[in-house]
Short mmCIF file of C-alpha atoms in Angstrom, two decimals:
data_model
loop_
_atom_site.label_atom_id
_atom_site.label_comp_id
_atom_site.label_asym_id
_atom_site.label_seq_id
_atom_site.Cartn_x
_atom_site.Cartn_y
_atom_site.Cartn_z
CA UNK A 4 0.00 0.00 0.00
CA UNK A 5 1.36 3.40 -0.90
CA UNK A 6 0.87 6.54 1.13
CA UNK A 7 1.09 9.82 -0.66
CA UNK A 8 2.07 12.82 1.45
CA UNK A 9 -0.11 15.40 -0.24
CA UNK A 10 -3.14 13.15 -0.07
CA UNK A 11 -2.50 12.40 3.59
CA UNK A 12 -2.07 16.03 4.59
CA UNK A 13 -5.11 17.09 2.61
CA UNK A 14 -7.10 14.39 4.35
CA UNK A 15 -5.90 15.62 7.72
CA UNK A 16 -6.79 19.18 6.78
CA UNK A 17 -10.24 18.17 5.64
CA UNK A 18 -10.82 16.13 8.73
CA UNK A 19 -9.82 18.65 11.36
CA UNK A 20 -12.76 20.37 12.97
CA UNK A 21 -12.50 24.12 12.62
CA UNK A 22 -13.32 25.86 15.88
CA UNK A 23 -15.51 28.91 16.01
CA UNK A 24 -13.71 32.18 16.37
CA UNK A 25 -13.25 32.94 20.03
CA UNK A 26 -14.47 36.52 19.72
CA UNK A 27 -13.61 37.46 23.27
CA UNK A 28 -10.08 36.16 22.94
CA UNK A 29 -9.65 37.67 19.51
CA UNK A 30 -10.83 41.11 20.54
CA UNK A 31 -8.51 40.95 23.53
CA UNK A 32 -5.62 40.13 21.20
CA UNK A 33 -6.55 43.03 18.92
CA UNK A 34 -6.76 45.43 21.85
CA UNK A 35 -3.45 44.17 23.13
CA UNK A 36 -1.86 44.59 19.73
CA UNK A 37 -3.17 48.13 19.46
CA UNK A 38 -1.98 48.97 22.94
CA UNK A 39 1.37 47.37 22.30
CA UNK A 40 1.81 49.41 19.17
CA UNK A 41 1.10 52.61 21.01
CA UNK A 42 3.14 51.66 23.98
CA UNK A 43 0.35 51.31 26.51
CA UNK A 44 0.56 48.46 28.97
CA UNK A 45 -0.10 45.15 27.32
CA UNK A 46 0.78 41.98 29.05
CA UNK A 47 3.91 41.76 31.02
CA UNK A 48 4.83 38.65 29.09
CA UNK A 49 8.40 38.97 30.03
CA UNK A 50 10.27 35.99 31.23
CA UNK A 51 12.97 36.62 33.75
CA UNK A 52 16.30 35.47 32.50
CA UNK A 53 18.12 35.03 35.73
CA UNK A 54 21.79 35.04 35.27
CA UNK A 55 24.49 35.22 37.82
CA UNK A 56 28.21 35.45 38.08
CA UNK A 57 30.55 38.22 37.18
CA UNK A 58 33.39 37.69 34.77
CA UNK A 59 36.37 39.77 33.94
CA UNK A 60 37.58 42.81 35.81
CA UNK A 61 35.44 45.44 34.24
CA UNK A 62 35.08 48.60 36.21
CA UNK A 63 31.39 48.99 36.04
CA UNK A 64 28.63 49.47 38.48
CA UNK A 65 25.45 47.53 38.42
CA UNK A 66 22.53 49.56 39.63
CA UNK A 67 21.28 46.80 41.79
CA UNK A 68 24.60 45.76 43.20
CA UNK A 69 25.72 48.02 46.00
CA UNK A 70 28.80 45.97 46.70
CA UNK A 71 30.55 46.88 43.51
CA UNK A 72 30.56 50.61 43.41
CA UNK A 73 29.08 53.83 44.54
CA UNK A 74 26.92 54.66 41.58
CA UNK A 75 23.92 53.04 43.10
CA UNK A 76 20.52 54.36 42.23
CA UNK A 77 18.52 51.93 44.29
CA UNK A 78 17.39 48.36 44.10
CA UNK A 79 16.25 46.95 40.80
CA UNK A 80 12.54 47.27 40.46
CA UNK A 81 9.72 47.49 38.00
CA UNK A 82 10.35 47.77 34.31
CA UNK A 83 13.23 46.91 32.15
CA UNK A 84 14.53 44.18 34.38
CA UNK A 85 14.02 41.04 32.37
CA UNK A 86 16.12 41.01 29.22
CA UNK A 87 19.88 40.52 29.37
CA UNK A 88 21.64 43.06 27.18
CA UNK A 89 24.70 42.14 25.10
CA UNK A 90 27.19 44.99 24.97
CA UNK A 91 30.73 45.82 24.06
CA UNK A 92 32.43 46.93 27.25
CA UNK A 93 36.06 47.90 27.22
CA UNK A 94 36.31 46.36 23.77
CA UNK A 95 35.09 42.95 24.91
CA UNK A 96 31.78 41.21 24.64
CA UNK A 97 29.78 41.19 27.85
CA UNK A 98 26.21 40.59 28.90
CA UNK A 99 24.46 42.89 31.33
CA UNK A 100 22.06 40.83 33.37
CA UNK A 101 18.64 41.92 34.56
CA UNK A 102 20.02 42.71 37.99
CA UNK A 103 22.72 44.93 36.58
CA UNK A 104 25.58 42.49 36.91
CA UNK A 105 28.07 42.15 34.09
CA UNK A 106 29.21 38.81 32.76
CA UNK A 107 32.30 39.25 30.66
CA UNK A 108 33.20 36.86 27.87
CA UNK A 109 36.77 37.92 27.34
CA UNK A 110 36.14 37.95 23.60
CA UNK A 111 37.67 41.05 22.04
CA UNK A 112 35.36 42.68 19.56
CA UNK A 113 35.17 45.53 17.14
CA UNK A 114 31.45 45.63 17.62
CA UNK A 115 28.54 43.60 18.89
CA UNK A 116 26.17 43.03 15.99
CA UNK A 117 23.20 41.56 17.85
CA UNK A 118 21.61 38.60 19.55
CA UNK A 119 20.26 35.38 18.07
CA UNK A 120 18.79 32.30 19.68
CA UNK A 121 22.16 30.62 19.96
CA UNK A 122 24.20 33.51 21.21
CA UNK A 123 25.60 36.87 20.25
CA UNK A 124 26.97 37.79 16.84
CA UNK A 125 30.08 39.97 16.93
CA UNK A 126 32.67 41.35 14.57
CA UNK A 127 35.95 40.35 16.17
CA UNK A 128 39.17 42.33 16.12
CA UNK A 129 40.43 40.26 13.20
CA UNK A 130 37.43 41.43 11.14
CA UNK A 131 35.78 38.03 11.22
CA UNK A 132 32.12 37.79 12.14
CA UNK A 133 31.54 35.21 14.82
CA UNK A 134 28.75 33.72 16.84
CA UNK A 135 29.61 33.55 20.52
CA UNK A 136 27.36 30.89 22.07
CA UNK A 137 25.71 31.95 25.30
CA UNK A 138 24.12 29.39 27.58
CA UNK A 139 22.44 29.47 30.94
CA UNK A 140 22.70 26.56 33.27
CA UNK A 141 22.07 26.41 36.96
CA UNK A 142 21.64 30.15 37.10
CA UNK A 143 25.01 30.83 35.54
CA UNK A 144 25.79 32.33 32.18
CA UNK A 145 28.58 30.79 30.19
CA UNK A 146 30.07 31.66 26.85
CA UNK A 147 31.00 28.99 24.35
CA UNK A 148 33.73 28.86 21.77
CA UNK A 149 33.19 31.50 19.07
CA UNK A 150 32.34 30.18 15.63
CA UNK A 151 33.22 31.94 12.39
CA UNK A 152 30.02 32.66 10.46
CA UNK A 153 31.44 34.03 7.22
CA UNK A 154 34.81 32.34 6.81
CA UNK A 155 36.35 35.54 5.46
CA UNK A 156 37.16 38.96 6.85
CA UNK A 157 34.27 41.37 6.60
CA UNK A 158 33.87 45.09 6.22
CA UNK A 159 30.59 45.03 8.09
CA UNK A 160 28.00 42.62 9.41
CA UNK A 161 24.28 43.01 9.96
CA UNK A 162 21.50 40.99 11.53
CA UNK A 163 17.85 41.30 10.67
CA UNK A 164 15.60 42.56 13.43
CA UNK A 165 14.47 39.05 14.33
CA UNK A 166 17.99 37.71 14.63
CA UNK A 167 17.40 35.03 12.01
CA UNK A 168 19.46 36.24 9.07
CA UNK A 169 22.97 37.54 8.74
CA UNK A 170 24.35 39.77 6.03
CA UNK A 171 28.00 40.68 5.67
CA UNK A 172 30.08 42.71 3.26
CA UNK A 173 33.31 41.04 2.22
CA UNK A 174 36.48 42.83 1.18
CA UNK A 175 35.32 42.81 -2.45
CA UNK A 176 32.23 44.79 -1.49
CA UNK A 177 29.89 41.89 -2.09
CA UNK A 178 26.94 41.69 0.25
CA UNK A 179 26.18 38.12 1.32
CA UNK A 180 22.96 36.94 2.95
CA UNK A 181 22.70 33.70 4.88
CA UNK A 182 20.86 32.22 7.78
CA UNK A 183 22.71 32.61 11.03
CA UNK A 184 24.87 29.54 11.33
CA UNK A 185 24.53 28.45 7.70
CA UNK A 186 27.64 27.85 5.65
CA UNK A 187 26.23 29.07 2.37
CA UNK A 188 24.54 32.20 1.09
CA UNK A 189 20.96 32.34 -0.03
CA UNK A 190 21.65 35.60 -1.79
CA UNK A 191 24.59 37.79 -2.69
CA UNK A 192 24.91 41.05 -4.56
CA UNK A 193 27.52 43.66 -5.37
CA UNK A 194 27.19 46.95 -3.58
CA UNK A 195 27.03 50.22 -5.45
CA UNK A 196 30.33 52.14 -5.45
CA UNK A 197 30.91 53.72 -2.08
CA UNK A 198 27.73 52.23 -0.67
CA UNK A 199 27.44 51.45 3.03
CA UNK A 200 24.85 48.96 4.19
CA UNK A 201 22.61 50.34 6.92
CA UNK A 202 19.97 47.67 7.46
CA UNK A 203 18.64 44.35 6.21
CA UNK A 204 15.41 42.36 6.30
CA UNK A 205 15.27 39.00 4.53
CA UNK A 206 16.88 39.70 1.17
CA UNK A 207 16.14 43.43 1.19
CA UNK A 208 18.57 46.04 2.41
CA UNK A 209 19.22 49.75 2.67
CA UNK A 210 22.43 51.36 1.52
CA UNK A 211 23.78 54.88 1.65
CA UNK A 212 26.34 56.50 -0.62
CA UNK A 213 27.30 60.10 -1.18
CA UNK A 214 26.49 59.82 -4.87
CA UNK A 215 23.09 58.14 -4.66
CA UNK A 216 21.96 58.99 -1.16
CA UNK A 217 19.76 56.46 0.56
CA UNK A 218 18.68 53.53 -1.60
CA UNK A 219 16.20 50.81 -0.67
CA UNK A 220 16.96 47.52 -2.40
CA UNK A 221 13.73 45.56 -2.18
CA UNK A 222 13.78 41.84 -2.82
CA UNK A 223 10.92 40.78 -5.08
CA UNK A 224 10.42 37.08 -5.71
CA UNK A 225 9.33 36.09 -9.17
CA UNK A 226 7.33 33.06 -10.11
CA UNK A 227 10.09 31.20 -11.91
CA UNK A 228 12.47 31.11 -9.05
CA UNK A 229 14.02 34.43 -9.77
CA UNK A 230 14.46 36.95 -7.02
CA UNK A 231 15.12 40.50 -8.07
CA UNK A 232 16.27 43.51 -6.17
CA UNK A 233 14.35 46.67 -6.99
CA UNK A 234 16.32 49.84 -6.30
CA UNK A 235 14.47 52.87 -5.02
CA UNK A 236 16.05 56.15 -3.98
CA UNK A 237 14.47 57.25 -0.74
CA UNK A 238 13.65 60.92 -0.47
CA UNK A 239 14.97 61.98 2.91
CA UNK A 240 15.42 65.48 4.28
CA UNK A 241 18.68 64.95 6.14
CA UNK A 242 21.57 62.51 5.70
CA UNK A 243 20.69 59.10 7.09
CA UNK A 244 22.42 57.94 10.23
CA UNK A 245 20.41 54.73 10.27
CA UNK A 246 17.97 53.10 7.86
CA UNK A 247 16.30 50.11 9.46
CA UNK A 248 13.92 47.61 7.92
CA UNK A 249 11.38 45.45 9.71
CA UNK A 250 8.22 44.01 8.27
CA UNK A 251 6.31 46.82 6.51
CA UNK A 252 8.42 49.71 7.71
CA UNK A 253 11.58 51.54 6.73
CA UNK A 254 12.68 53.88 9.53
CA UNK A 255 15.39 56.38 8.70
CA UNK A 256 17.17 58.01 11.61
CA UNK A 257 18.58 61.46 10.95
CA UNK A 258 20.01 64.18 13.14
CA UNK A 259 16.59 65.82 13.07
CA UNK A 260 14.47 62.79 13.95
CA UNK A 261 12.91 59.74 12.33
CA UNK A 262 11.49 59.65 8.80
CA UNK A 263 9.18 56.73 8.08
CA UNK A 264 8.50 55.02 4.76
CA UNK A 265 6.80 51.94 3.43
CA UNK A 266 9.31 49.12 3.09
CA UNK A 267 8.20 48.42 -0.47
CA UNK A 268 9.58 49.41 -3.87
CA UNK A 269 7.51 52.60 -3.68
CA UNK A 270 9.30 53.67 -0.48
CA UNK A 271 6.30 55.94 0.03
CA UNK A 272 6.73 58.37 2.91
CA UNK A 273 4.24 57.86 5.72
CA UNK A 274 4.41 61.38 7.10
CA UNK A 275 5.89 64.69 6.06
CA UNK A 276 9.21 65.49 7.68
CA UNK A 277 10.72 63.88 10.72
CA UNK A 278 9.35 62.86 14.07
CA UNK A 279 10.82 62.00 17.45
CA UNK A 280 14.39 62.39 18.61
CA UNK A 281 17.74 62.29 16.89
CA UNK A 282 18.56 58.86 18.26
CA UNK A 283 16.25 56.03 17.30
CA UNK A 284 15.74 52.33 16.75
CA UNK A 285 12.94 50.47 14.95
CA UNK A 286 11.27 47.69 16.94
CA UNK A 287 11.68 44.09 15.66
CA UNK A 288 8.05 44.01 14.52
CA UNK A 289 8.42 47.24 12.60
CA UNK A 290 5.49 48.94 14.23
CA UNK A 291 7.12 51.19 16.81
CA UNK A 292 10.26 53.32 16.90
CA UNK A 293 12.02 54.08 20.16
CA UNK A 294 13.53 57.55 20.02
CA UNK A 295 15.45 59.80 22.37
CA UNK A 296 16.87 63.30 22.42
CA UNK A 297 20.40 63.54 21.08
CA UNK A 298 23.11 65.78 22.47
CA UNK A 299 22.84 68.02 19.41
CA UNK A 300 19.12 68.45 19.95
CA UNK A 301 19.64 69.01 23.66
CA UNK A 302 22.15 71.73 22.96
CA UNK A 303 19.55 73.41 20.77
CA UNK A 304 17.19 73.53 23.73
CA UNK A 305 15.14 70.38 23.20
CA UNK A 306 14.19 68.72 26.47
CA UNK A 307 15.71 65.31 26.95
CA UNK A 308 13.56 62.22 27.06
CA UNK A 309 12.58 58.94 25.48
CA UNK A 310 9.49 58.43 23.30
CA UNK A 311 7.74 55.68 21.46
CA UNK A 312 6.71 56.61 17.96
CA UNK A 313 3.93 54.64 16.28
CA UNK A 314 5.31 53.82 12.84
CA UNK A 315 1.85 53.82 11.26
CA UNK A 316 -0.01 56.67 12.95
CA UNK A 317 2.89 58.91 13.85
CA UNK A 318 1.61 59.20 17.41
CA UNK A 319 4.34 59.87 19.95
CA UNK A 320 4.10 58.76 23.55
CA UNK A 321 6.59 59.63 26.28
CA UNK A 322 8.34 56.91 28.24
CA UNK A 323 8.48 57.57 31.98
CA UNK A 324 11.25 57.40 34.53
CA UNK A 325 14.13 58.09 32.18
CA UNK A 326 16.67 60.46 33.69
CA UNK A 327 19.77 59.76 31.68
CA UNK A 328 20.10 63.00 29.73
CA UNK A 329 20.88 63.05 26.01
CA UNK A 330 21.17 59.65 24.38
CA UNK A 331 23.92 58.27 22.21
CA UNK A 332 22.33 55.07 20.99
CA UNK A 333 19.26 52.86 21.28
CA UNK A 334 18.93 49.13 20.59
CA UNK A 335 16.03 46.73 21.03
CA UNK A 336 16.90 43.69 23.10
CA UNK A 337 13.67 41.76 22.43
CA UNK A 338 10.19 42.46 21.11
CA UNK A 339 9.25 44.53 24.14
CA UNK A 340 12.36 46.07 25.61
CA UNK A 341 15.01 48.43 24.38
CA UNK A 342 18.26 49.72 25.81
CA UNK A 343 19.29 53.36 25.84
CA UNK A 344 22.95 54.37 26.09
CA UNK A 345 23.51 57.86 27.40
CA UNK A 346 25.88 60.37 25.87
CA UNK A 347 28.07 61.28 28.83
CA UNK A 348 31.56 60.73 30.17
CA UNK A 349 30.21 58.03 32.41
CA UNK A 350 27.95 56.17 30.08
CA UNK A 351 24.73 54.90 31.60
CA UNK A 352 22.75 51.97 30.32
CA UNK A 353 18.99 52.25 30.72
CA UNK A 354 16.51 49.56 29.79
CA UNK A 355 12.97 50.57 28.90
CA UNK A 356 9.83 48.51 28.63
CA UNK A 357 7.75 49.53 25.62
CA UNK A 358 4.58 48.01 26.99
CA UNK A 359 4.90 49.58 30.42
CA UNK A 360 6.38 52.76 28.95
CA UNK A 361 8.87 53.00 31.77
CA UNK A 362 12.63 52.89 32.05
CA UNK A 363 15.09 51.79 34.68
CA UNK A 364 18.80 52.42 34.97
CA UNK A 365 20.79 49.24 34.79
CA UNK A 366 24.44 50.10 34.59
CA UNK A 367 26.93 52.93 34.94
CA UNK A 368 30.17 52.33 33.12
CA UNK A 369 32.86 53.88 35.24
CA UNK A 370 35.60 53.04 32.82
CA UNK A 371 35.91 51.68 29.36
CA UNK A 372 33.81 52.15 26.30
CA UNK A 373 30.28 50.89 26.46
CA UNK A 374 28.40 50.34 23.23
CA UNK A 375 25.18 48.65 22.18
CA UNK A 376 24.53 46.11 19.41
CA UNK A 377 24.57 47.67 15.99
CA UNK A 378 21.66 45.74 14.42
CA UNK B 9 -15.87 51.40 -8.75
CA UNK B 10 -14.43 48.61 -6.62
CA UNK B 11 -15.25 48.11 -2.98
CA UNK B 12 -12.32 47.06 -0.85
CA UNK B 13 -12.88 44.04 1.34
CA UNK B 14 -13.06 44.78 5.05
CA UNK B 15 -11.04 42.88 7.61
CA UNK B 16 -14.21 41.38 9.07
CA UNK B 17 -15.20 40.06 5.64
CA UNK B 18 -11.72 38.68 5.11
CA UNK B 19 -11.66 36.94 8.44
CA UNK B 20 -15.12 35.48 8.03
CA UNK B 21 -14.24 34.08 4.63
CA UNK B 22 -10.77 32.82 5.41
CA UNK B 23 -10.89 31.68 9.04
CA UNK B 24 -11.56 28.05 8.16
CA UNK B 25 -8.93 27.56 5.44
CA UNK B 26 -6.33 29.49 7.41
CA UNK B 27 -7.06 27.46 10.53
CA UNK B 28 -6.47 24.26 8.58
CA UNK B 29 -3.13 25.63 7.40
CA UNK B 30 -2.29 26.76 10.93
CA UNK B 31 -3.07 23.29 12.22
CA UNK B 32 -0.60 21.70 9.81
CA UNK B 33 2.04 24.28 10.69
CA UNK B 34 1.57 24.09 14.44
CA UNK B 35 0.69 20.40 14.69
CA UNK B 36 -1.67 21.02 17.55
CA UNK B 37 -5.23 22.38 17.74
CA UNK B 38 -4.66 24.86 20.53
CA UNK B 39 -1.37 26.09 19.17
CA UNK B 40 -2.99 26.46 15.75
CA UNK B 41 -5.81 28.56 17.14
CA UNK B 42 -3.39 30.75 19.08
CA UNK B 43 -1.09 31.09 16.09
CA UNK B 44 -3.91 32.10 13.77
CA UNK B 45 -5.67 34.41 16.21
CA UNK B 46 -2.52 36.28 17.12
CA UNK B 47 -1.54 36.62 13.48
CA UNK B 48 -5.01 37.82 12.52
CA UNK B 49 -4.98 40.30 15.40
CA UNK B 50 -1.80 41.81 14.04
CA UNK B 51 -3.27 41.80 10.55
CA UNK B 52 -6.43 43.49 11.81
CA UNK B 53 -4.48 46.33 13.35
CA UNK B 54 -2.45 46.76 10.17
CA UNK B 55 -5.30 46.20 7.74
CA UNK B 56 -5.27 49.72 6.34
CA UNK B 57 -1.55 49.40 5.63
CA UNK B 58 -1.99 46.34 3.44
CA UNK B 59 -2.44 47.80 0.00
CA UNK B 60 -3.20 44.61 -1.90
CA UNK B 61 -6.04 43.08 0.08
CA UNK B 62 -6.11 40.22 -2.41
CA UNK B 63 -2.74 39.16 -1.06
CA UNK B 64 -3.87 39.23 2.57
CA UNK B 65 -4.26 35.47 2.62
CA UNK B 66 -0.64 35.01 1.63
CA UNK B 67 0.39 37.71 4.08
CA UNK B 68 -1.26 35.89 6.97
CA UNK B 69 0.13 32.56 5.90
CA UNK B 70 3.63 33.95 5.64
CA UNK B 71 3.31 35.61 9.03
CA UNK B 72 2.28 32.28 10.54
CA UNK B 73 5.14 30.46 8.84
CA UNK B 74 7.64 33.04 10.07
CA UNK B 75 6.16 32.88 13.56
CA UNK B 76 6.52 29.13 13.63
CA UNK B 77 10.08 29.42 12.34
CA UNK B 78 10.89 32.06 14.92
CA UNK B 79 10.04 29.92 17.88
CA UNK B 80 13.55 28.54 18.04
CA UNK B 81 14.96 32.03 18.45
CA UNK B 82 12.94 32.62 21.55
CA UNK B 83 13.94 29.39 23.18
CA UNK B 84 16.62 31.21 25.12
CA UNK B 85 13.95 33.17 26.97
CA UNK B 86 11.68 30.31 27.76
CA UNK B 87 11.16 29.28 31.32
CA UNK B 88 12.27 25.79 32.13
CA UNK B 89 9.70 23.69 33.91
CA UNK B 90 10.17 20.45 35.75
CA UNK B 91 7.36 18.60 34.07
CA UNK B 92 6.79 18.74 30.39
CA UNK B 93 3.24 19.45 29.33
CA UNK B 94 1.32 16.66 27.69
CA UNK B 95 1.99 16.43 24.01
CA UNK B 96 -0.94 17.25 21.81
CA UNK B 97 -2.67 14.36 20.17
CA UNK B 98 -4.32 14.12 16.80
CA UNK B 99 -7.32 12.21 18.09
CA UNK B 100 -10.63 12.78 16.45
CA UNK B 101 -9.32 12.87 12.92
CA UNK B 102 -11.42 10.79 10.61
CA UNK B 103 -8.70 9.70 8.24
CA UNK B 104 -7.17 6.49 6.98
CA UNK B 105 -4.90 4.70 9.40
CA UNK B 106 -1.80 5.20 7.27
CA UNK B 107 -2.59 8.89 6.90
CA UNK B 108 -2.90 9.20 10.66
CA UNK B 109 0.41 7.44 11.21
CA UNK B 110 2.09 9.69 8.67
CA UNK B 111 0.59 12.81 10.22
CA UNK B 112 1.88 11.72 13.62
CA UNK B 113 5.36 11.45 12.14
CA UNK B 114 5.08 14.82 10.40
CA UNK B 115 4.00 16.40 13.68
CA UNK B 116 7.25 15.17 15.13
CA UNK B 117 9.37 17.05 12.61
CA UNK B 118 11.06 20.32 13.67
CA UNK B 119 8.75 23.27 13.00
CA UNK B 120 10.60 24.70 10.04
CA UNK B 121 11.03 21.30 8.42
CA UNK B 122 7.33 20.66 8.88
CA UNK B 123 6.55 24.07 7.41
CA UNK B 124 8.64 23.28 4.34
CA UNK B 125 6.70 20.05 3.82
CA UNK B 126 3.36 21.82 4.23
CA UNK B 127 4.26 24.63 1.86
CA UNK B 128 5.63 22.29 -0.79
CA UNK B 129 3.04 19.52 -0.68
CA UNK B 130 -0.12 21.17 0.57
CA UNK B 131 0.17 24.78 -0.51
CA UNK B 132 1.82 23.60 -3.71
CA UNK B 133 4.46 26.29 -3.65
CA UNK B 134 7.59 26.05 -5.75
CA UNK B 135 10.91 25.67 -4.01
CA UNK B 136 11.59 29.33 -4.68
CA UNK B 137 8.26 30.46 -3.30
CA UNK B 138 8.71 28.21 -0.28
CA UNK B 139 12.12 29.73 0.31
CA UNK B 140 10.66 33.21 0.19
CA UNK B 141 7.85 32.25 2.52
CA UNK B 142 10.27 30.78 5.05
CA UNK B 143 12.84 33.48 4.54
CA UNK B 144 15.54 30.96 3.70
CA UNK B 145 17.52 29.93 0.65
CA UNK B 146 16.29 27.54 -2.01
CA UNK B 147 19.12 25.26 -0.96
CA UNK B 148 17.77 25.18 2.57
CA UNK B 149 14.31 24.30 1.31
CA UNK B 150 15.75 21.46 -0.75
CA UNK B 151 17.77 20.26 2.19
CA UNK B 152 14.91 20.54 4.69
CA UNK B 153 12.51 18.73 2.39
CA UNK B 154 15.04 16.02 1.61
CA UNK B 155 15.77 15.41 5.27
CA UNK B 156 12.09 15.50 6.14
CA UNK B 157 11.31 12.77 3.65
CA UNK B 158 14.27 10.74 4.79
CA UNK B 159 13.18 11.00 8.42
CA UNK B 160 9.62 10.07 7.58
CA UNK B 161 10.68 7.06 5.57
CA UNK B 162 13.02 5.94 8.34
CA UNK B 163 10.31 6.37 10.96
CA UNK B 164 7.68 4.59 8.89
CA UNK B 165 9.41 1.63 7.25
CA UNK B 166 6.11 -0.17 6.77
CA UNK B 167 4.67 2.59 4.64
CA UNK B 168 5.55 2.97 1.01
CA UNK B 169 5.80 6.72 1.18
CA UNK B 170 5.54 8.56 -2.11
CA UNK B 171 5.19 12.11 -3.24
CA UNK B 172 3.27 13.15 -6.29
CA UNK B 173 5.92 15.78 -6.78
CA UNK B 174 9.42 14.95 -5.59
CA UNK B 175 11.35 18.09 -4.77
CA UNK B 176 13.83 18.78 -7.51
#
């Protein structure tokens, strides 16, 4: 007797009883989604990632650890306490735990690219992009042996907002796309002369060059197996500092604020001009942008703060309890939380909860250079 | 003059077929319902931003596929529990015995491998379209499908498993 897969699966599909729509549950999900998008409290679906142990000899102060310094702002409480944050600290990869402790890896890095399920992707000092495995066991965080992800030196490396796909530019200015951990590319393309990659999503990417400005390269899949990249010049008002892609949204960060576009070949602007602060980061789902006042804006008299910007409506909502002054950088650490790095001699790391719309200070770096993931 | 379909109309028309797809992707009734409802909730909120409403079906399906594929990324933030929950069971399906056995084996495949099988053999997508849907390379689709079939054949030596369309 033969069993044909398609026939079997179709039979299963036809046989399964379709439940009625749970209207109450569905409306609750819709309300939650709307609230989440606008930053109002949703569900505190945050799972504590308890990590312990301090590695290295980094001169930093955890906010919740009074034994290791004087920069104590009080016990850890409330928001922004659940996601560990990968950082570059003193030129080495480290993870800042929810309680403000620092676990150093000892791995020297040029930059921390971002987090994936299996660990943290970094560009090492030898220009190789590597995955540093991170594991938790018995309440302790341990780092595994770094694994080369590209096999060649890279000019730059980028993760998509979900941490699934890696893109890197080799020394011949070819942009390679592959799944994190895969040995082969699923796509590669030559960059335009002088082009710098700013963001990726799937096979699409944004690039900036002085000659062409900001260009969105949208991947369009054809029916005969062909995938084409459609190039669209994006009409921005100021030079782009960042140009991030996630889902339906292209968010361009400029010194004046955030300019939002459709992440499609039209690159249609959503709103006129820029919104929010001069430091920004698009959320992994592409629906919200976290923004903060930059030092340049602060010096022009703009009050400092952190806001959530709805990428579809343009609505801006303030985030409470942030007292870190002008910001230098922002990076999302999961779907609900983002980290803010302050622009000061003693850099402070704040972690904000987009659903609670509150922030908490997590770390004060007394020495060494602290920087956030770049993707 | 054309009248654009509303989200409510879309959901009413497509709930059933999309649930059946969600069930194959998730492998479990409750997970399927949660997967579909959460995806539709996101779609509802973004409905006005979806220009081509005719492609909404594909949009939802792709969102479900990506969600299923993403689950491995979030494993690092899962809470470990002492006792594993009961595995879902496919009881109540009125299908041939060999189909039920095969479905049990397919449910045991890793989520992305199962999604590749569903997209190729149920949704009838090409390897290229499956790759796009999963956000992976064509090579990965070929590899995932190949390994899926090999696993199924190894797990079910008594079945003469065939495909109407062998992946190229």
